[in-house]
Short mmCIF file of C-alpha atoms and ligand atoms in Angstrom, two decimals:
data_model
loop_
_atom_site.label_atom_id
_atom_site.label_comp_id
_atom_site.label_asym_id
_atom_site.label_seq_id
_atom_site.Cartn_x
_atom_site.Cartn_y
_atom_site.Cartn_z
CA MET A 18 1.35 -26.57 -3.94
CA ASP A 19 4.19 -25.37 -1.57
CA LYS A 20 4.27 -23.84 1.90
CA PHE A 21 6.87 -22.01 4.00
CA ILE A 22 7.80 -22.94 7.37
CA ILE A 23 9.40 -20.08 9.10
CA HIS A 24 11.28 -19.66 12.45
CA GLY A 25 11.16 -16.09 13.52
CA GLY A 26 13.15 -13.81 15.76
CA ILE A 27 16.29 -13.78 13.90
CA PRO A 28 17.72 -10.20 12.89
CA LEU A 29 18.28 -10.19 9.39
CA LYS A 30 21.79 -9.10 8.26
CA GLY A 31 24.10 -8.71 5.24
CA GLU A 32 23.70 -7.72 1.63
CA ILE A 33 20.96 -8.35 -0.97
CA SER A 34 20.58 -7.52 -4.55
CA VAL A 35 17.03 -6.23 -5.73
CA ALA A 36 15.97 -8.22 -8.69
CA GLY A 37 14.61 -6.67 -11.88
CA ALA A 38 11.20 -4.98 -11.72
CA LYS A 39 8.20 -7.35 -12.33
CA ASN A 40 6.06 -4.71 -13.49
CA VAL A 41 8.37 -3.65 -16.22
CA ALA A 42 9.56 -6.95 -17.24
CA LEU A 43 5.79 -7.91 -18.23
CA LYS A 44 5.27 -4.94 -20.13
CA ILE A 45 8.54 -5.24 -22.13
CA LEU A 46 7.67 -8.76 -23.05
CA VAL A 47 4.50 -7.67 -24.40
CA ALA A 48 6.30 -5.23 -26.65
CA SER A 49 7.86 -8.35 -28.36
CA ILE A 50 4.49 -8.21 -30.53
CA LEU A 51 5.70 -4.98 -32.03
CA THR A 52 8.57 -6.05 -33.93
CA ASP A 53 9.56 -9.11 -36.15
CA GLU A 54 13.14 -8.72 -34.82
CA GLU A 55 14.62 -10.40 -31.66
CA MET A 56 14.46 -8.49 -28.52
CA VAL A 57 17.18 -9.26 -25.89
CA ILE A 58 15.80 -8.49 -22.36
CA HIS A 59 18.30 -8.42 -19.36
CA ASN A 60 17.78 -8.48 -15.69
CA VAL A 61 14.26 -10.29 -16.02
CA PRO A 62 13.36 -11.77 -12.83
CA GLN A 63 12.85 -15.47 -12.69
CA ILE A 64 9.06 -15.30 -11.34
CA ARG A 65 5.82 -16.97 -12.24
CA ASP A 66 4.24 -14.10 -13.72
CA VAL A 67 7.19 -13.68 -16.24
CA PHE A 68 6.83 -17.40 -17.29
CA PHE A 69 2.97 -17.00 -17.49
CA MET A 70 3.43 -13.98 -19.86
CA LEU A 71 5.71 -15.95 -21.92
CA GLU A 72 3.14 -18.64 -22.42
CA VAL A 73 0.64 -15.97 -23.36
CA LEU A 74 3.21 -14.62 -25.96
CA LYS A 75 3.93 -18.10 -27.37
CA VAL A 76 0.17 -18.71 -28.17
CA LEU A 77 0.58 -15.32 -30.18
CA GLY A 78 3.59 -16.72 -32.06
CA VAL A 79 6.17 -15.30 -29.88
CA ALA A 80 9.04 -17.70 -29.17
CA SER A 81 11.45 -17.22 -26.18
CA THR A 82 14.59 -18.41 -24.74
CA VAL A 83 15.45 -17.83 -21.02
CA THR A 84 19.15 -18.11 -19.98
CA GLY A 85 19.45 -16.94 -16.33
CA HIS A 86 18.09 -13.32 -16.14
CA THR A 87 18.29 -12.91 -19.99
CA VAL A 88 15.12 -13.66 -22.06
CA ARG A 89 15.26 -13.30 -26.01
CA VAL A 90 12.05 -13.14 -27.48
CA VAL A 91 11.12 -13.04 -31.25
CA ASN A 92 7.82 -12.73 -32.95
CA LYS A 93 7.94 -15.49 -35.52
CA HIS A 94 4.63 -14.95 -36.89
CA LYS A 95 1.02 -14.12 -36.19
CA GLU A 96 -0.34 -17.62 -35.32
CA HIS A 97 -3.57 -16.10 -34.03
CA ALA A 98 -4.60 -12.95 -32.31
CA LYS A 99 -6.51 -14.67 -29.43
CA VAL A 100 -5.26 -15.44 -25.97
CA PRO A 101 -7.35 -18.53 -24.56
CA LEU A 102 -8.91 -18.05 -21.30
CA GLU A 103 -6.79 -20.77 -19.28
CA VAL A 104 -3.75 -19.16 -20.47
CA GLY A 105 -4.77 -15.53 -20.06
CA ALA A 106 -6.70 -15.79 -16.81
CA ARG A 107 -3.41 -16.54 -15.21
CA LEU A 108 -2.11 -12.86 -15.07
CA ARG A 109 -3.95 -9.74 -15.21
CA THR A 110 -1.38 -8.13 -17.67
CA SER A 111 -2.33 -10.73 -20.31
CA SER A 112 -5.10 -8.14 -21.42
CA MET A 113 -2.28 -5.74 -22.35
CA VAL A 114 -1.50 -7.43 -25.57
CA MET A 115 -4.69 -6.10 -26.88
CA GLY A 116 -3.05 -2.79 -27.95
CA PRO A 117 -0.04 -4.20 -29.73
CA LEU A 118 -2.36 -6.82 -31.31
CA LEU A 119 -4.71 -4.20 -32.67
CA ALA A 120 -1.83 -1.86 -33.85
CA ARG A 121 -0.23 -4.57 -35.60
CA TYR A 122 -2.79 -7.13 -36.84
CA GLY A 123 -6.04 -5.06 -36.48
CA GLU A 124 -7.75 -7.92 -34.33
CA ALA A 125 -7.39 -8.99 -30.62
CA THR A 126 -9.15 -11.33 -28.54
CA THR A 127 -8.44 -11.43 -25.04
CA PRO A 128 -10.16 -12.80 -21.75
CA ASN A 129 -11.57 -10.63 -19.27
CA PRO A 130 -8.46 -10.34 -16.55
CA GLY A 131 -10.96 -10.38 -13.97
CA GLY A 132 -10.28 -9.41 -10.32
CA CYS A 133 -7.22 -10.32 -8.59
CA ARG A 134 -8.48 -10.19 -5.00
CA LEU A 135 -7.73 -6.48 -4.74
CA GLY A 136 -11.16 -5.67 -6.02
CA ALA A 137 -13.01 -5.68 -9.30
CA ARG A 138 -10.00 -4.51 -11.27
CA PRO A 139 -11.85 -3.60 -14.58
CA ILE A 140 -10.13 -2.35 -17.83
CA ASP A 141 -12.83 0.12 -18.93
CA ARG A 142 -10.21 3.00 -18.95
CA HIS A 143 -7.99 0.80 -21.53
CA VAL A 144 -10.84 -0.06 -23.72
CA ASP A 145 -12.39 3.43 -23.90
CA ALA A 146 -8.87 4.78 -24.92
CA LEU A 147 -8.14 2.15 -27.40
CA GLN A 148 -11.71 2.93 -28.95
CA GLU A 149 -10.84 6.49 -29.33
CA MET A 150 -8.03 5.33 -31.32
CA GLY A 151 -10.32 3.91 -33.66
CA ALA A 152 -10.78 0.02 -32.37
CA SER A 153 -13.96 -1.44 -31.98
CA ILE A 154 -14.15 -3.40 -28.73
CA THR A 155 -17.09 -5.65 -27.33
CA TYR A 156 -17.25 -7.77 -24.30
CA HIS A 157 -19.14 -11.03 -24.56
CA SER A 158 -20.33 -11.88 -21.19
CA ASP A 159 -21.43 -15.21 -22.05
CA ASP A 160 -18.00 -16.34 -23.10
CA GLY A 161 -15.95 -13.56 -21.01
CA TYR A 162 -13.74 -12.38 -24.09
CA PHE A 163 -13.12 -8.91 -25.32
CA TYR A 164 -13.62 -8.85 -29.08
CA GLY A 165 -11.31 -6.19 -30.58
CA LYS A 166 -11.10 -4.98 -34.39
CA ALA A 167 -9.39 -2.09 -36.01
CA ASN A 168 -8.74 -0.98 -39.40
CA GLY A 169 -5.58 0.70 -38.42
CA LEU A 170 -5.43 2.52 -35.20
CA HIS A 171 -4.99 6.16 -35.37
CA GLY A 172 -3.70 8.80 -33.01
CA ALA A 173 -6.01 10.54 -30.57
CA THR A 174 -5.90 13.00 -27.74
CA ILE A 175 -6.97 10.87 -24.58
CA ARG A 176 -7.42 12.16 -21.36
CA PHE A 177 -8.00 9.31 -18.64
CA ALA A 178 -10.54 10.42 -16.30
CA LYS A 179 -8.55 8.51 -13.46
CA ASN A 180 -5.02 7.58 -13.01
CA THR A 181 -4.10 4.17 -14.51
CA HIS A 182 -0.71 2.61 -14.73
CA THR A 183 -1.12 -0.25 -17.06
CA GLY A 184 -3.91 1.47 -18.94
CA THR A 185 -1.34 4.32 -19.65
CA GLU A 186 1.12 1.41 -20.74
CA THR A 187 -1.41 -0.27 -22.81
CA ILE A 188 -2.17 2.87 -24.76
CA ILE A 189 1.68 3.44 -25.20
CA LEU A 190 2.04 0.01 -26.57
CA ALA A 191 -0.72 0.63 -29.10
CA ALA A 192 -0.01 4.27 -30.10
CA VAL A 193 3.61 3.44 -30.95
CA LEU A 194 2.48 1.90 -34.31
CA ALA A 195 -0.63 3.96 -34.61
CA ARG A 196 -1.22 6.43 -37.62
CA GLY A 197 -0.20 10.01 -36.28
CA GLN A 198 0.18 11.53 -32.89
CA THR A 199 -1.34 10.33 -29.80
CA ILE A 200 -1.52 12.81 -26.75
CA LEU A 201 -1.92 11.01 -23.18
CA GLU A 202 -3.18 13.52 -20.69
CA ASN A 203 -3.47 12.45 -17.02
CA ALA A 204 -1.09 9.62 -17.78
CA ALA A 205 0.40 7.69 -14.99
CA GLU A 206 3.64 8.82 -13.55
CA GLU A 207 5.30 5.44 -12.31
CA VAL A 208 8.92 5.37 -12.92
CA GLU A 209 8.16 1.62 -14.45
CA ILE A 210 6.26 3.38 -17.28
CA ASP A 211 9.46 5.52 -18.14
CA ASP A 212 11.81 2.32 -18.23
CA LEU A 213 9.02 0.76 -20.91
CA ILE A 214 9.28 3.98 -22.80
CA ALA A 215 13.18 4.17 -22.82
CA CYS A 216 13.01 0.61 -24.10
CA LEU A 217 10.35 1.28 -26.93
CA ASN A 218 12.37 4.42 -27.93
CA GLN A 219 15.42 2.21 -28.25
CA MET A 220 13.22 -0.02 -30.79
CA GLY A 221 12.70 3.13 -32.84
CA ALA A 222 9.56 4.66 -31.20
CA LYS A 223 8.95 8.34 -30.74
CA ILE A 224 7.41 8.74 -27.05
CA ARG A 225 8.14 11.67 -25.04
CA ARG A 226 6.80 12.72 -21.34
CA GLU A 227 6.14 16.36 -22.20
CA SER A 228 5.15 17.13 -18.38
CA PRO A 229 4.63 14.62 -15.42
CA ARG A 230 1.25 13.87 -16.69
CA LYS A 231 1.42 14.22 -20.40
CA ILE A 232 2.87 11.59 -22.91
CA ILE A 233 3.26 12.39 -26.42
CA ILE A 234 3.59 9.65 -28.93
CA ASP A 235 4.31 10.24 -32.50
CA GLY A 236 3.37 6.73 -34.39
CA VAL A 237 5.94 5.14 -36.64
CA SER A 238 5.71 2.37 -39.31
CA ALA A 239 7.78 -0.35 -37.69
CA LEU A 240 9.87 -0.93 -34.72
CA HIS A 241 13.06 -2.93 -34.55
CA GLY A 242 14.73 -5.50 -32.21
CA THR A 243 16.77 -4.25 -29.01
CA ASP A 244 18.98 -5.15 -26.48
CA TYR A 245 17.62 -3.64 -22.98
CA SER A 246 18.48 -4.08 -19.24
CA ILE A 247 15.22 -3.34 -17.18
CA MET A 248 15.26 -1.12 -13.87
CA PRO A 249 15.40 -2.90 -10.29
CA ASP A 250 12.18 -3.38 -8.44
CA ARG A 251 11.26 -0.82 -6.13
CA ASN A 252 8.63 -3.09 -4.28
CA GLU A 253 11.45 -5.52 -3.37
CA GLU A 254 13.45 -2.76 -1.86
CA VAL A 255 10.66 -1.69 0.27
CA THR A 256 10.28 -5.18 1.16
CA PHE A 257 13.91 -5.66 2.28
CA ALA A 258 13.96 -2.23 4.09
CA ILE A 259 11.07 -3.28 6.27
CA ALA A 260 12.42 -6.79 6.89
CA SER A 261 15.63 -5.25 8.14
CA VAL A 262 13.56 -2.79 10.66
CA MET A 263 11.03 -5.71 11.55
CA THR A 264 13.68 -8.16 12.76
CA GLY A 265 15.85 -5.50 14.39
CA GLY A 266 18.56 -6.18 11.60
CA ASP A 267 20.86 -4.18 9.32
CA ILE A 268 20.73 -4.83 5.53
CA LEU A 269 22.62 -3.39 2.82
CA VAL A 270 20.31 -3.33 -0.39
CA ARG A 271 22.54 -3.46 -3.75
CA ASN A 272 20.83 -2.31 -7.17
CA SER A 273 18.89 0.41 -4.77
CA GLN A 274 16.26 2.78 -6.40
CA ARG A 275 16.10 4.91 -3.44
CA GLN A 276 15.97 8.00 -5.77
CA HIS A 277 12.45 6.87 -6.74
CA LEU A 278 11.36 6.01 -3.27
CA ASP A 279 11.04 9.45 -1.47
CA ALA A 280 7.37 8.78 -0.45
CA PHE A 281 8.28 5.69 1.17
CA LEU A 282 11.48 6.92 2.71
CA GLN A 283 9.93 9.81 4.47
CA MET A 284 7.33 7.86 6.21
CA PHE A 285 10.04 5.19 7.00
CA THR A 286 12.03 7.90 8.55
CA LYS A 287 9.24 9.31 10.47
CA ALA A 288 8.48 6.18 11.95
CA GLY A 289 11.81 5.74 13.02
CA GLY A 290 13.58 3.85 10.28
CA ARG A 291 17.01 4.77 9.34
CA HIS A 292 18.79 4.42 5.83
CA GLU A 293 22.23 5.35 4.70
CA ALA A 294 23.34 5.79 1.10
CA ILE A 295 26.33 3.81 0.81
CA ASN A 296 26.97 4.68 -2.89
CA ASN A 297 24.64 5.57 -5.87
CA THR A 298 23.19 1.84 -6.08
CA SER A 299 23.76 0.58 -2.56
CA THR A 300 21.47 1.73 0.65
CA ARG A 301 21.68 0.53 4.23
CA TYR A 302 18.44 -0.14 6.08
CA PHE A 303 18.20 -0.37 9.85
CA HIS A 304 16.80 1.21 13.03
CA ASP A 305 18.31 2.35 16.27
CA GLY A 306 15.64 3.03 18.55
CA LEU A 307 11.84 2.90 18.89
CA LEU A 308 9.35 2.70 16.12
CA HIS A 309 6.65 5.62 16.08
CA ALA A 310 3.11 5.41 14.71
CA ALA A 311 2.47 6.99 11.51
CA ASN A 312 -0.48 7.64 9.08
CA VAL A 313 -0.08 6.86 5.29
CA VAL A 314 -2.67 7.48 2.62
CA THR A 315 -1.91 5.40 -0.39
CA ALA A 316 -1.86 7.08 -3.92
CA SER A 317 -0.28 6.76 -7.37
CA TYR A 318 3.23 7.76 -7.93
CA PRO A 319 5.14 9.86 -6.62
CA GLY A 320 2.88 9.20 -3.70
CA PHE A 321 2.95 6.28 -1.08
CA MET A 322 2.36 3.49 -3.44
CA THR A 323 -0.54 0.84 -2.80
CA ASP A 324 2.06 -1.80 -3.30
CA TRP A 325 3.83 -0.85 0.00
CA GLN A 326 0.68 -0.70 2.24
CA ALA A 327 0.69 -4.24 3.04
CA PRO A 328 4.12 -4.61 4.49
CA TRP A 329 3.96 -1.27 6.01
CA ALA A 330 1.00 -2.47 8.06
CA VAL A 331 3.21 -5.14 9.61
CA LEU A 332 6.07 -2.69 10.46
CA MET A 333 3.31 -0.39 12.14
CA THR A 334 2.41 -3.30 14.40
CA GLN A 335 5.76 -2.69 16.05
CA ALA A 336 5.33 1.10 16.29
CA LYS A 337 4.27 3.01 19.45
CA GLY A 338 0.95 4.54 19.15
CA VAL A 339 -1.79 4.20 16.58
CA SER A 340 -1.17 4.15 13.11
CA THR A 341 -3.53 4.47 10.26
CA ILE A 342 -3.47 3.37 6.53
CA HIS A 343 -5.99 4.77 4.08
CA GLU A 344 -6.18 2.66 0.75
CA THR A 345 -7.40 4.86 -2.19
CA VAL A 346 -6.04 3.04 -5.09
CA PHE A 347 -7.84 -0.40 -4.84
CA GLU A 348 -10.94 -1.05 -3.09
CA SER A 349 -10.24 -4.11 -1.26
CA ARG A 350 -6.36 -4.55 -0.73
CA PHE A 351 -6.44 -5.55 3.19
CA SER A 352 -6.80 -9.41 2.93
CA TYR A 353 -3.84 -9.83 5.18
CA VAL A 354 -5.51 -8.22 8.03
CA SER A 355 -7.08 -11.19 9.23
CA GLU A 356 -3.85 -13.25 9.11
CA LEU A 357 -2.06 -10.48 10.92
CA LYS A 358 -4.69 -10.81 13.71
CA LYS A 359 -4.05 -14.67 14.01
CA MET A 360 -0.36 -13.49 15.36
CA GLY A 361 -1.80 -11.04 17.83
CA ALA A 362 -1.79 -7.81 15.97
CA HIS A 363 -4.35 -5.16 16.81
CA ILE A 364 -6.01 -3.96 13.77
CA GLU A 365 -9.62 -2.73 13.07
CA PHE A 366 -11.17 -1.27 9.95
CA PHE A 367 -12.81 2.07 9.60
CA ASP A 368 -14.21 4.27 6.90
CA PRO A 369 -11.91 7.49 6.72
CA PRO A 370 -14.05 10.58 6.12
CA VAL A 371 -13.95 11.49 2.46
CA ASP A 372 -16.12 14.45 0.79
CA ASN A 373 -16.60 13.31 -2.64
CA PRO A 374 -15.32 9.43 -2.60
CA GLU A 375 -16.44 9.08 -6.24
CA ALA A 376 -13.90 11.69 -7.26
CA PHE A 377 -11.41 11.03 -4.57
CA TYR A 378 -10.75 7.32 -4.91
CA ASN A 379 -8.83 5.96 -7.73
CA PHE A 380 -11.00 2.68 -8.29
CA ASN A 381 -14.40 3.20 -9.50
CA TRP A 382 -16.61 3.96 -6.79
CA GLY A 383 -19.44 1.90 -8.10
CA ASP A 384 -17.39 -1.35 -7.88
CA ARG A 385 -17.44 -1.18 -4.33
CA VAL A 386 -19.08 -4.18 -2.42
CA LEU A 387 -21.02 -3.72 0.82
CA GLY A 388 -18.44 -4.42 3.62
CA TYR A 389 -15.49 -3.01 1.90
CA HIS A 390 -13.32 -0.59 4.19
CA GLN A 391 -10.65 2.02 3.12
CA GLY A 392 -8.82 2.42 6.36
CA ILE A 393 -7.28 0.41 8.98
CA ARG A 394 -6.13 1.48 12.52
CA ILE A 395 -3.24 -0.48 13.96
CA THR A 396 -2.48 -0.09 17.74
CA GLY A 397 1.20 -1.10 18.47
CA PRO A 398 3.55 -2.22 19.57
CA THR A 399 2.65 -5.91 19.79
CA LYS A 400 4.78 -8.75 20.03
CA LEU A 401 3.58 -11.02 17.37
CA HIS A 402 3.48 -14.77 17.80
CA ASN A 403 3.61 -17.56 15.14
CA ALA A 404 0.67 -18.81 13.58
CA VAL A 405 -0.54 -21.00 10.46
CA LEU A 406 -1.36 -18.39 7.70
CA GLU A 407 -2.80 -18.24 4.18
CA ILE A 408 -1.62 -16.18 1.34
CA ASP A 409 -3.92 -14.79 -1.09
CA ASP A 410 -2.09 -12.08 -3.11
CA LEU A 411 1.08 -11.22 -4.04
CA ARG A 412 2.05 -8.19 -1.69
CA ALA A 413 0.10 -9.64 1.25
CA GLY A 414 2.22 -12.83 0.77
CA ALA A 415 5.37 -10.86 1.30
CA THR A 416 3.87 -9.21 4.17
CA LEU A 417 3.07 -12.43 5.88
CA ILE A 418 6.66 -13.58 5.44
CA LEU A 419 7.77 -10.29 6.96
CA ALA A 420 5.45 -10.90 10.05
CA ALA A 421 6.56 -14.62 10.33
CA LEU A 422 10.25 -13.52 10.24
CA SER A 423 9.75 -11.13 13.28
CA ALA A 424 7.53 -13.33 15.12
CA ALA A 425 8.32 -15.65 17.93
CA GLY A 426 8.30 -19.52 17.10
CA GLU A 427 7.53 -21.36 13.75
CA SER A 428 4.97 -20.14 11.68
CA VAL A 429 3.44 -22.12 8.73
CA ILE A 430 2.48 -20.00 5.44
CA HIS A 431 0.33 -21.62 2.84
CA GLY A 432 -0.11 -20.40 -0.64
CA VAL A 433 3.41 -19.43 -1.39
CA GLU A 434 2.76 -19.58 -5.19
CA GLN A 435 1.39 -15.97 -4.88
CA VAL A 436 4.83 -14.88 -3.54
CA ASP A 437 6.44 -16.96 -6.55
CA ARG A 438 4.46 -14.50 -8.87
CA GLY A 439 6.61 -11.59 -8.02
CA TYR A 440 9.65 -12.41 -5.85
CA GLU A 441 12.51 -14.75 -7.33
CA ASN A 442 13.51 -17.30 -5.13
CA ILE A 443 12.67 -15.41 -2.00
CA GLU A 444 13.36 -18.00 0.64
CA GLU A 445 16.96 -18.64 -0.46
CA ARG A 446 17.60 -14.89 -0.61
CA LEU A 447 16.18 -14.46 2.81
CA ARG A 448 18.41 -17.27 4.04
CA SER A 449 21.29 -15.53 2.67
CA LEU A 450 20.50 -12.76 5.35
CA GLY A 451 20.34 -15.39 8.11
CA ALA A 452 16.45 -16.10 7.92
CA LYS A 453 15.22 -19.67 8.94
CA ILE A 454 12.90 -20.26 6.14
CA GLU A 455 12.12 -23.70 4.24
CA ARG A 456 10.04 -24.52 1.44
CA THR A 457 8.12 -27.72 1.85
CA LYS A 458 5.47 -29.41 -0.61
CA GLU A 459 1.67 -29.50 0.81
CA GLU A 460 0.84 -33.06 1.77
N1 LIG B 16 -9.12 0.74 -12.99
C1 LIG B 16 -10.36 0.73 -13.42
N2 LIG B 16 -10.49 0.65 -14.66
C2 LIG B 16 -9.34 0.62 -15.44
C3 LIG B 16 -8.04 0.75 -14.82
C4 LIG B 16 -8.18 0.67 -13.45
O1 LIG B 16 -11.47 0.70 -12.53
O2 LIG B 16 -9.38 0.82 -16.79
C5 LIG B 16 -8.71 0.76 -11.30
C6 LIG B 16 -8.21 -0.40 -10.78
O3 LIG B 16 -8.96 -1.36 -10.46
C7 LIG B 16 -7.70 0.32 -9.39
C8 LIG B 16 -7.22 1.57 -9.92
O4 LIG B 16 -8.02 2.09 -11.17
O5 LIG B 16 -8.51 0.28 -8.56
C9 LIG B 16 -5.86 1.99 -10.28
O6 LIG B 16 -5.38 0.87 -11.31
P1 LIG B 16 -4.25 1.09 -12.16
O7 LIG B 16 -4.60 0.88 -13.58
O8 LIG B 16 -3.48 2.12 -11.97
O9 LIG B 16 -3.44 -0.30 -11.65
P2 LIG B 16 -2.78 -1.64 -12.38
O10 LIG B 16 -2.61 -1.47 -13.58
O11 LIG B 16 -4.15 -2.60 -12.09
C10 LIG B 16 -0.56 -1.62 -11.72
C11 LIG B 16 0.20 -2.59 -11.01
C12 LIG B 16 -0.05 -2.84 -9.71
C13 LIG B 16 0.09 -1.44 -8.94
C14 LIG B 16 -0.63 -0.50 -9.61
C15 LIG B 16 -0.40 0.91 -8.71
C16 LIG B 16 1.02 -3.95 -12.93
C17 LIG B 16 1.04 -5.14 -13.61
N3 LIG B 16 0.53 -3.88 -11.71
O12 LIG B 16 -1.79 -2.14 -11.39
O13 LIG B 16 0.86 -3.74 -9.17
O14 LIG B 16 -0.39 -1.72 -7.49
O15 LIG B 16 -0.32 -0.24 -10.96
O16 LIG B 16 0.88 1.51 -9.19
O17 LIG B 16 1.88 -3.16 -13.42
C18 LIG B 16 1.60 -5.87 -7.83
O18 LIG B 16 2.62 -5.49 -8.36
O19 LIG B 16 1.37 -6.39 -6.65
C19 LIG B 16 0.44 -4.88 -8.46
C20 LIG B 16 -0.82 -4.94 -7.90
#
């Protein structure tokens, strides 16, 4: 177990490159099950979730070699189609192997990925859709595994009742080798999905996004290997943009994806943040005056993503006035609030009025537990002070780092392994911008 010690109050300045997207890398690694040929994947971030996924794949017979940011994966043979609980439970995306395993081998046993502190996080939409393609999947609550069988998956017209990002990808990963055509309606629009599609098409799949929320997949009999470079991580860029403004700094972000950050940039500009396009792939983030309160409602792409609301909250502690955040995708994604309050932030929970919550929210309304709130109200500006903080999920972790970087004095942050799940070598990269941040072992 590691902790970070951060001396805040230093404006972050300089250049930083955004790493490859976690939420693409994990899915493209899963695609290795679909072919017997080698895949060479470039721009893979060296983060814990990637290494956890490589362990999941290893039990399934996929060998890997990591050289810097290039990962070579080859599906040697089917050792068995079961992911043991102790390997699979480390990351939610381990459940995504179910589609490819069913498509190729007709069987899959995967552990219930469970909740990742953002709420219940069930996979009912994935399971229902795979069943529509001919799979039979039963959940055994006594051992916590899903047992799947299929006598050759077939295409189907599937309409997700609600948006699901990884659900959309799971079905794409199954449908590429299914018999016939699969039509996915109400498919998620995240650009990371399109990067996965581009990679699969390069492997010989036939997938097209017919309209923003409709994806058509024509099954093929086999996929071949490929050499693919994954897109940069949009969530990292947002983190660095906020880091710049929070610390009164000036950061040039390389490998910028600002063309896919409209919803963020709109709010950022409204709140007083500034950005300047230096060239196609470089964006400068800074601010030159007061920050203003703003209200955000999270949504799936192309809306203001749920992954951005935690770092956004810390930015709003510095804005003049009352800001609100209405979280609509996950039922419990405010774990960082108690920690920010330790630093002096003025934040209170509230329940935004919603006419038909069952239809409105992206999560299953029934998964909500007494005491959850979907909104927070932040009153600012507040000068944050140092504190001893505890991280309990990835984006919340990045948020606490941002808060500590801008706060006066020395903060200690425990549980940094959560940040290592999604941000590569964050402390060294922040140090290159002038931050005073050290990693030490917990005693
Ligand atoms: N949901 C269900 N049943 C399902 C599927 C989803 O109830 O079968 C619920 C979820 O619990 C959630 C909502 O529906 O409340 C939306 O879930 P979705 O499937 O869209 O999200 P996800 O696939 O679990 C991915 C990313 C998240 C990101 C969201 C939204 C990956 C590995 N994860 O999660 O990323 O926040 O989409 O874009 O791609 C992160 O990177 O920190 C992260 C959490």
